Amino acid sequence: MVDIVEYAKRGSIEVIVGPMYAGKSEELIRRVNRAKIADLKVLVFKPSIDNRYCTNNITSHNGKKMECLAVEEVDKIMEAVNEGDFEVLAIDEVQFFGEGIIEVCERAADMGKRVIVSGLDMDFRGEPFNITPHLMAIAEYVTKLTAICKVCKLPATRTQRLVNAKPARYSDPIIMVGAKESYEARCRECHQVVR
Ligand code: ADP
Ligand code: ZN
């Protein structure tokens, strides 16, 4: 029979994915809060583009907040993992980190830690997003959330990119100077990529 106490000491990777507005940050915050209630020490990170290393917040689209460390490079997370002074490692917006994040998650889980990451599984083109698919493959648990399609109100699995209120082109650069950009959740039927 499985020894439940022994099992709880084993490390694992949980991945929460879906399009924008699916509630990924909300779910990450919920899991971290429950770990804190259980008196577990949690490290919470997110990628930063402009700040090097600072205290920041994860904020969900419905206003839920959680303090975290914003880091530019995965090295900072690896340092914290190697120090080992935690039980749970949580990372939001994981798709923006480079390949190094895979080793960070594996290392922490191999050390017996619980790893929880959340991020986009597809980019605006509906294609696999960077390292997220890899993390989904090596995870023990994958939770794929849906949002509500802005057009037809059915479950949405994709993120629609709009440039000046029109569906983005497949080849549009990620950063478009001077353009008004927005994103919304859409289902497979309503999702559009102009080729
Ligand atoms: P994610 O991290 O996946 O982008 P968040 O956790 O930040 O999502 O936000 C989820 C919240 O966004 C929902 O609980 C809801 O209040 C709000 N929301 C706004 N637009 C939508 C939508 N189209 N579908 C679902 N939830 C939406
Ligand atoms: Zn739709």
PDB file of N, CA, C and O in Angstrom, residues 99-153:
ATOM      1  N   GLU A  99      14.425  28.471 -21.786  1.00  0.00           N
ATOM      2  CA  GLU A  99      14.481  27.021 -21.570  1.00  0.00           C
ATOM      3  C   GLU A  99      14.983  26.620 -20.192  1.00  0.00           C
ATOM      4  O   GLU A  99      14.647  25.541 -19.689  1.00  0.00           O
ATOM      5  N   GLY A 100      15.780  27.501 -19.570  1.00  0.00           N
ATOM      6  CA  GLY A 100      16.349  27.207 -18.249  1.00  0.00           C
ATOM      7  C   GLY A 100      15.305  26.904 -17.193  1.00  0.00           C
ATOM      8  O   GLY A 100      15.586  26.234 -16.192  1.00  0.00           O
ATOM      9  N   ILE A 101      14.086  27.394 -17.405  1.00  0.00           N
ATOM     10  CA  ILE A 101      13.034  27.201 -16.401  1.00  0.00           C
ATOM     11  C   ILE A 101      12.664  25.720 -16.273  1.00  0.00           C
ATOM     12  O   ILE A 101      12.206  25.275 -15.214  1.00  0.00           O
ATOM     13  N   ILE A 102      12.899  24.956 -17.344  1.00  0.00           N
ATOM     14  CA  ILE A 102      12.577  23.527 -17.312  1.00  0.00           C
ATOM     15  C   ILE A 102      13.453  22.823 -16.272  1.00  0.00           C
ATOM     16  O   ILE A 102      12.967  22.077 -15.424  1.00  0.00           O
ATOM     17  N   GLU A 103      14.761  23.150 -16.304  1.00  0.00           N
ATOM     18  CA  GLU A 103      15.692  22.545 -15.351  1.00  0.00           C
ATOM     19  C   GLU A 103      15.377  22.979 -13.920  1.00  0.00           C
ATOM     20  O   GLU A 103      15.468  22.185 -12.972  1.00  0.00           O
ATOM     21  N   VAL A 104      14.981  24.257 -13.770  1.00  0.00           N
ATOM     22  CA  VAL A 104      14.617  24.780 -12.441  1.00  0.00           C
ATOM     23  C   VAL A 104      13.461  23.965 -11.849  1.00  0.00           C
ATOM     24  O   VAL A 104      13.515  23.527 -10.695  1.00  0.00           O
ATOM     25  N   CYS A 105      12.426  23.744 -12.664  1.00  0.00           N
ATOM     26  CA  CYS A 105      11.247  23.002 -12.185  1.00  0.00           C
ATOM     27  C   CYS A 105      11.601  21.551 -11.872  1.00  0.00           C
ATOM     28  O   CYS A 105      11.184  21.008 -10.849  1.00  0.00           O
ATOM     29  N   GLU A 106      12.384  20.924 -12.760  1.00  0.00           N
ATOM     30  CA  GLU A 106      12.795  19.530 -12.549  1.00  0.00           C
ATOM     31  C   GLU A 106      13.637  19.390 -11.284  1.00  0.00           C
ATOM     32  O   GLU A 106      13.435  18.475 -10.489  1.00  0.00           O
ATOM     33  N   ARG A 107      14.585  20.341 -11.104  1.00  0.00           N
ATOM     34  CA  ARG A 107      15.469  20.293  -9.937  1.00  0.00           C
ATOM     35  C   ARG A 107      14.653  20.371  -8.650  1.00  0.00           C
ATOM     36  O   ARG A 107      14.833  19.568  -7.731  1.00  0.00           O
ATOM     37  N   ALA A 108      13.737  21.353  -8.607  1.00  0.00           N
ATOM     38  CA  ALA A 108      12.919  21.543  -7.397  1.00  0.00           C
ATOM     39  C   ALA A 108      12.084  20.292  -7.117  1.00  0.00           C
ATOM     40  O   ALA A 108      12.025  19.815  -5.978  1.00  0.00           O
ATOM     41  N   ALA A 109      11.454  19.751  -8.146  1.00  0.00           N
ATOM     42  CA  ALA A 109      10.616  18.555  -7.961  1.00  0.00           C
ATOM     43  C   ALA A 109      11.469  17.362  -7.524  1.00  0.00           C
ATOM     44  O   ALA A 109      11.069  16.596  -6.641  1.00  0.00           O
ATOM     45  N   ASP A 110      12.667  17.233  -8.105  1.00  0.00           N
ATOM     46  CA  ASP A 110      13.572  16.135  -7.722  1.00  0.00           C
ATOM     47  C   ASP A 110      14.031  16.260  -6.276  1.00  0.00           C
ATOM     48  O   ASP A 110      14.383  15.270  -5.633  1.00  0.00           O
ATOM     49  N   MET A 111      14.043  17.513  -5.774  1.00  0.00           N
ATOM     50  CA  MET A 111      14.422  17.744  -4.373  1.00  0.00           C
ATOM     51  C   MET A 111      13.262  17.431  -3.421  1.00  0.00           C
ATOM     52  O   MET A 111      13.381  17.593  -2.215  1.00  0.00           O
ATOM     53  N   GLY A 112      12.111  17.058  -3.987  1.00  0.00           N
ATOM     54  CA  GLY A 112      10.958  16.730  -3.144  1.00  0.00           C
ATOM     55  C   GLY A 112      10.013  17.899  -2.943  1.00  0.00           C
ATOM     56  O   GLY A 112       9.126  17.853  -2.090  1.00  0.00           O
ATOM     57  N   LYS A 113      10.191  18.953  -3.733  1.00  0.00           N
ATOM     58  CA  LYS A 113       9.341  20.138  -3.586  1.00  0.00           C
ATOM     59  C   LYS A 113       8.104  20.031  -4.473  1.00  0.00           C
ATOM     60  O   LYS A 113       8.101  19.321  -5.480  1.00  0.00           O
ATOM     61  N   ARG A 114       7.085  20.799  -4.103  1.00  0.00           N
ATOM     62  CA  ARG A 114       5.885  20.903  -4.928  1.00  0.00           C
ATOM     63  C   ARG A 114       6.060  22.128  -5.826  1.00  0.00           C
ATOM     64  O   ARG A 114       6.273  23.237  -5.339  1.00  0.00           O
ATOM     65  N   VAL A 115       5.979  21.921  -7.115  1.00  0.00           N
ATOM     66  CA  VAL A 115       6.150  23.012  -8.074  1.00  0.00           C
ATOM     67  C   VAL A 115       4.802  23.297  -8.738  1.00  0.00           C
ATOM     68  O   VAL A 115       4.149  22.368  -9.238  1.00  0.00           O
ATOM     69  N   ILE A 116       4.390  24.563  -8.718  1.00  0.00           N
ATOM     70  CA  ILE A 116       3.133  24.958  -9.375  1.00  0.00           C
ATOM     71  C   ILE A 116       3.463  26.071 -10.366  1.00  0.00           C
ATOM     72  O   ILE A 116       3.988  27.110  -9.962  1.00  0.00           O
ATOM     73  N   VAL A 117       3.200  25.850 -11.647  1.00  0.00           N
ATOM     74  CA  VAL A 117       3.445  26.915 -12.624  1.00  0.00           C
ATOM     75  C   VAL A 117       2.173  27.170 -13.423  1.00  0.00           C
ATOM     76  O   VAL A 117       1.348  26.276 -13.615  1.00  0.00           O
ATOM     77  N   SER A 118       2.012  28.419 -13.865  1.00  0.00           N
ATOM     78  CA  SER A 118       0.868  28.710 -14.729  1.00  0.00           C
ATOM     79  C   SER A 118       1.324  29.539 -15.910  1.00  0.00           C
ATOM     80  O   SER A 118       2.299  30.290 -15.810  1.00  0.00           O
ATOM     81  N   GLY A 119       0.647  29.382 -17.039  1.00  0.00           N
ATOM     82  CA  GLY A 119       1.039  30.141 -18.220  1.00  0.00           C
ATOM     83  C   GLY A 119       0.195  29.800 -19.436  1.00  0.00           C
ATOM     84  O   GLY A 119      -0.645  28.900 -19.410  1.00  0.00           O
ATOM     85  N   LEU A 120       0.457  30.547 -20.489  1.00  0.00           N
ATOM     86  CA  LEU A 120      -0.255  30.335 -21.756  1.00  0.00           C
ATOM     87  C   LEU A 120       0.271  29.085 -22.441  1.00  0.00           C
ATOM     88  O   LEU A 120       1.483  28.894 -22.545  1.00  0.00           O
ATOM     89  N   ASP A 121      -0.628  28.232 -22.927  1.00  0.00           N
ATOM     90  CA  ASP A 121      -0.186  27.050 -23.669  1.00  0.00           C
ATOM     91  C   ASP A 121      -0.075  27.324 -25.167  1.00  0.00           C
ATOM     92  O   ASP A 121       0.638  26.647 -25.881  1.00  0.00           O
ATOM     93  N   MET A 122      -0.821  28.360 -25.636  1.00  0.00           N
ATOM     94  CA  MET A 122      -0.762  28.720 -27.059  1.00  0.00           C
ATOM     95  C   MET A 122      -0.512  30.218 -27.209  1.00  0.00           C
ATOM     96  O   MET A 122      -0.942  31.005 -26.372  1.00  0.00           O
ATOM     97  N   ASP A 123       0.154  30.593 -28.304  1.00  0.00           N
ATOM     98  CA  ASP A 123       0.333  32.016 -28.588  1.00  0.00           C
ATOM     99  C   ASP A 123      -0.881  32.526 -29.367  1.00  0.00           C
ATOM    100  O   ASP A 123      -1.844  31.782 -29.584  1.00  0.00           O
ATOM    101  N   PHE A 124      -0.832  33.785 -29.802  1.00  0.00           N
ATOM    102  CA  PHE A 124      -2.011  34.367 -30.463  1.00  0.00           C
ATOM    103  C   PHE A 124      -2.337  33.697 -31.798  1.00  0.00           C
ATOM    104  O   PHE A 124      -3.432  33.813 -32.323  1.00  0.00           O
ATOM    105  N   ARG A 125      -1.350  32.961 -32.331  1.00  0.00           N
ATOM    106  CA  ARG A 125      -1.584  32.235 -33.596  1.00  0.00           C
ATOM    107  C   ARG A 125      -2.252  30.875 -33.358  1.00  0.00           C
ATOM    108  O   ARG A 125      -2.581  30.170 -34.302  1.00  0.00           O
ATOM    109  N   GLY A 126      -2.370  30.496 -32.090  1.00  0.00           N
ATOM    110  CA  GLY A 126      -2.921  29.184 -31.774  1.00  0.00           C
ATOM    111  C   GLY A 126      -1.860  28.102 -31.840  1.00  0.00           C
ATOM    112  O   GLY A 126      -2.177  26.913 -31.928  1.00  0.00           O
ATOM    113  N   GLU A 127      -0.591  28.513 -31.775  1.00  0.00           N
ATOM    114  CA  GLU A 127       0.513  27.541 -31.815  1.00  0.00           C
ATOM    115  C   GLU A 127       1.108  27.370 -30.418  1.00  0.00           C
ATOM    116  O   GLU A 127       1.026  28.271 -29.594  1.00  0.00           O
ATOM    117  N   PRO A 128       1.716  26.194 -30.139  1.00  0.00           N
ATOM    118  CA  PRO A 128       2.313  25.955 -28.814  1.00  0.00           C
ATOM    119  C   PRO A 128       3.254  27.083 -28.398  1.00  0.00           C
ATOM    120  O   PRO A 128       4.041  27.564 -29.217  1.00  0.00           O
ATOM    121  N   PHE A 129       3.140  27.524 -27.157  1.00  0.00           N
ATOM    122  CA  PHE A 129       3.886  28.686 -26.674  1.00  0.00           C
ATOM    123  C   PHE A 129       5.199  28.262 -25.998  1.00  0.00           C
ATOM    124  O   PHE A 129       5.195  27.737 -24.892  1.00  0.00           O
ATOM    125  N   ASN A 130       6.303  28.532 -26.667  1.00  0.00           N
ATOM    126  CA  ASN A 130       7.651  28.314 -26.124  1.00  0.00           C
ATOM    127  C   ASN A 130       7.773  27.027 -25.294  1.00  0.00           C
ATOM    128  O   ASN A 130       7.550  25.948 -25.790  1.00  0.00           O
ATOM    129  N   ILE A 131       8.124  27.198 -24.013  1.00  0.00           N
ATOM    130  CA  ILE A 131       8.461  26.049 -23.162  1.00  0.00           C
ATOM    131  C   ILE A 131       7.250  25.446 -22.442  1.00  0.00           C
ATOM    132  O   ILE A 131       7.371  24.390 -21.824  1.00  0.00           O
ATOM    133  N   THR A 132       6.085  26.097 -22.531  1.00  0.00           N
ATOM    134  CA  THR A 132       4.925  25.557 -21.793  1.00  0.00           C
ATOM    135  C   THR A 132       4.606  24.105 -22.189  1.00  0.00           C
ATOM    136  O   THR A 132       4.392  23.275 -21.298  1.00  0.00           O
ATOM    137  N   PRO A 133       4.563  23.768 -23.492  1.00  0.00           N
ATOM    138  CA  PRO A 133       4.261  22.379 -23.861  1.00  0.00           C
ATOM    139  C   PRO A 133       5.247  21.382 -23.260  1.00  0.00           C
ATOM    140  O   PRO A 133       4.859  20.283 -22.867  1.00  0.00           O
ATOM    141  N   HIS A 134       6.522  21.777 -23.171  1.00  0.00           N
ATOM    142  CA  HIS A 134       7.535  20.905 -22.567  1.00  0.00           C
ATOM    143  C   HIS A 134       7.200  20.661 -21.091  1.00  0.00           C
ATOM    144  O   HIS A 134       7.237  19.521 -20.609  1.00  0.00           O
ATOM    145  N   LEU A 135       6.848  21.739 -20.391  1.00  0.00           N
ATOM    146  CA  LEU A 135       6.497  21.603 -18.972  1.00  0.00           C
ATOM    147  C   LEU A 135       5.259  20.720 -18.797  1.00  0.00           C
ATOM    148  O   LEU A 135       5.188  19.906 -17.874  1.00  0.00           O
ATOM    149  N   MET A 136       4.296  20.868 -19.713  1.00  0.00           N
ATOM    150  CA  MET A 136       3.087  20.027 -19.645  1.00  0.00           C
ATOM    151  C   MET A 136       3.456  18.546 -19.784  1.00  0.00           C
ATOM    152  O   MET A 136       2.858  17.682 -19.135  1.00  0.00           O
ATOM    153  N   ALA A 137       4.452  18.289 -20.631  1.00  0.00           N
ATOM    154  CA  ALA A 137       4.850  16.896 -20.878  1.00  0.00           C
ATOM    155  C   ALA A 137       5.512  16.255 -19.654  1.00  0.00           C
ATOM    156  O   ALA A 137       5.305  15.081 -19.383  1.00  0.00           O
ATOM    157  N   ILE A 138       6.315  17.041 -18.924  1.00  0.00           N
ATOM    158  CA  ILE A 138       7.058  16.450 -17.794  1.00  0.00           C
ATOM    159  C   ILE A 138       6.315  16.579 -16.469  1.00  0.00           C
ATOM    160  O   ILE A 138       6.776  16.084 -15.441  1.00  0.00           O
ATOM    161  N   ALA A 139       5.145  17.243 -16.486  1.00  0.00           N
ATOM    162  CA  ALA A 139       4.391  17.478 -15.247  1.00  0.00           C
ATOM    163  C   ALA A 139       3.679  16.215 -14.760  1.00  0.00           C
ATOM    164  O   ALA A 139       3.350  15.330 -15.541  1.00  0.00           O
ATOM    165  N   GLU A 140       3.450  16.151 -13.453  1.00  0.00           N
ATOM    166  CA  GLU A 140       2.605  15.099 -12.883  1.00  0.00           C
ATOM    167  C   GLU A 140       1.138  15.444 -13.113  1.00  0.00           C
ATOM    168  O   GLU A 140       0.315  14.570 -13.336  1.00  0.00           O
ATOM    169  N   TYR A 141       0.818  16.738 -13.007  1.00  0.00           N
ATOM    170  CA  TYR A 141      -0.581  17.178 -13.107  1.00  0.00           C
ATOM    171  C   TYR A 141      -0.696  18.371 -14.050  1.00  0.00           C
ATOM    172  O   TYR A 141       0.034  19.340 -13.908  1.00  0.00           O
ATOM    173  N   VAL A 142      -1.621  18.280 -14.997  1.00  0.00           N
ATOM    174  CA  VAL A 142      -1.879  19.400 -15.907  1.00  0.00           C
ATOM    175  C   VAL A 142      -3.343  19.799 -15.798  1.00  0.00           C
ATOM    176  O   VAL A 142      -4.233  18.958 -15.895  1.00  0.00           O
ATOM    177  N   THR A 143      -3.578  21.085 -15.558  1.00  0.00           N
ATOM    178  CA  THR A 143      -4.947  21.600 -15.503  1.00  0.00           C
ATOM    179  C   THR A 143      -5.118  22.572 -16.658  1.00  0.00           C
ATOM    180  O   THR A 143      -4.430  23.587 -16.725  1.00  0.00           O
ATOM    181  N   LYS A 144      -6.004  22.222 -17.585  1.00  0.00           N
ATOM    182  CA  LYS A 144      -6.228  23.106 -18.727  1.00  0.00           C
ATOM    183  C   LYS A 144      -7.551  23.828 -18.522  1.00  0.00           C
ATOM    184  O   LYS A 144      -8.621  23.209 -18.551  1.00  0.00           O
ATOM    185  N   LEU A 145      -7.471  25.136 -18.290  1.00  0.00           N
ATOM    186  CA  LEU A 145      -8.664  25.935 -18.010  1.00  0.00           C
ATOM    187  C   LEU A 145      -9.170  26.601 -19.287  1.00  0.00           C
ATOM    188  O   LEU A 145      -8.396  26.854 -20.208  1.00  0.00           O
ATOM    189  N   THR A 146     -10.456  26.895 -19.336  1.00  0.00           N
ATOM    190  CA  THR A 146     -10.996  27.656 -20.460  1.00  0.00           C
ATOM    191  C   THR A 146     -11.549  28.981 -19.954  1.00  0.00           C
ATOM    192  O   THR A 146     -11.947  29.096 -18.791  1.00  0.00           O
ATOM    193  N   ALA A 147     -11.575  29.971 -20.836  1.00  0.00           N
ATOM    194  CA  ALA A 147     -12.229  31.250 -20.537  1.00  0.00           C
ATOM    195  C   ALA A 147     -13.597  31.212 -21.231  1.00  0.00           C
ATOM    196  O   ALA A 147     -14.045  30.151 -21.655  1.00  0.00           O
ATOM    197  N   ILE A 148     -14.243  32.359 -21.333  1.00  0.00           N
ATOM    198  CA  ILE A 148     -15.500  32.445 -22.076  1.00  0.00           C
ATOM    199  C   ILE A 148     -15.221  33.220 -23.361  1.00  0.00           C
ATOM    200  O   ILE A 148     -14.640  34.309 -23.331  1.00  0.00           O
ATOM    201  N   CYS A 149     -15.602  32.636 -24.499  1.00  0.00           N
ATOM    202  CA  CYS A 149     -15.363  33.278 -25.797  1.00  0.00           C
ATOM    203  C   CYS A 149     -16.112  34.607 -25.851  1.00  0.00           C
ATOM    204  O   CYS A 149     -17.313  34.648 -25.610  1.00  0.00           O
ATOM    205  N   LYS A 150     -15.375  35.656 -26.197  1.00  0.00           N
ATOM    206  CA  LYS A 150     -15.934  37.005 -26.249  1.00  0.00           C
ATOM    207  C   LYS A 150     -17.007  37.124 -27.332  1.00  0.00           C
ATOM    208  O   LYS A 150     -17.924  37.924 -27.233  1.00  0.00           O
ATOM    209  N   VAL A 151     -16.930  36.265 -28.359  1.00  0.00           N
ATOM    210  CA  VAL A 151     -17.852  36.365 -29.489  1.00  0.00           C
ATOM    211  C   VAL A 151     -19.106  35.511 -29.277  1.00  0.00           C
ATOM    212  O   VAL A 151     -20.224  36.015 -29.316  1.00  0.00           O
ATOM    213  N   CYS A 152     -18.921  34.199 -29.027  1.00  0.00           N
ATOM    214  CA  CYS A 152     -20.086  33.297 -28.977  1.00  0.00           C
ATOM    215  C   CYS A 152     -20.467  32.848 -27.568  1.00  0.00           C
ATOM    216  O   CYS A 152     -21.469  32.157 -27.387  1.00  0.00           O
ATOM    217  N   LYS A 153     -19.650  33.223 -26.586  1.00  0.00           N
ATOM    218  CA  LYS A 153     -19.924  32.922 -25.165  1.00  0.00           C
ATOM    219  C   LYS A 153     -19.788  31.447 -24.786  1.00  0.00           C
ATOM    220  O   LYS A 153     -20.197  31.049 -23.704  1.00  0.00           O
TER     221      LYS A 153
END
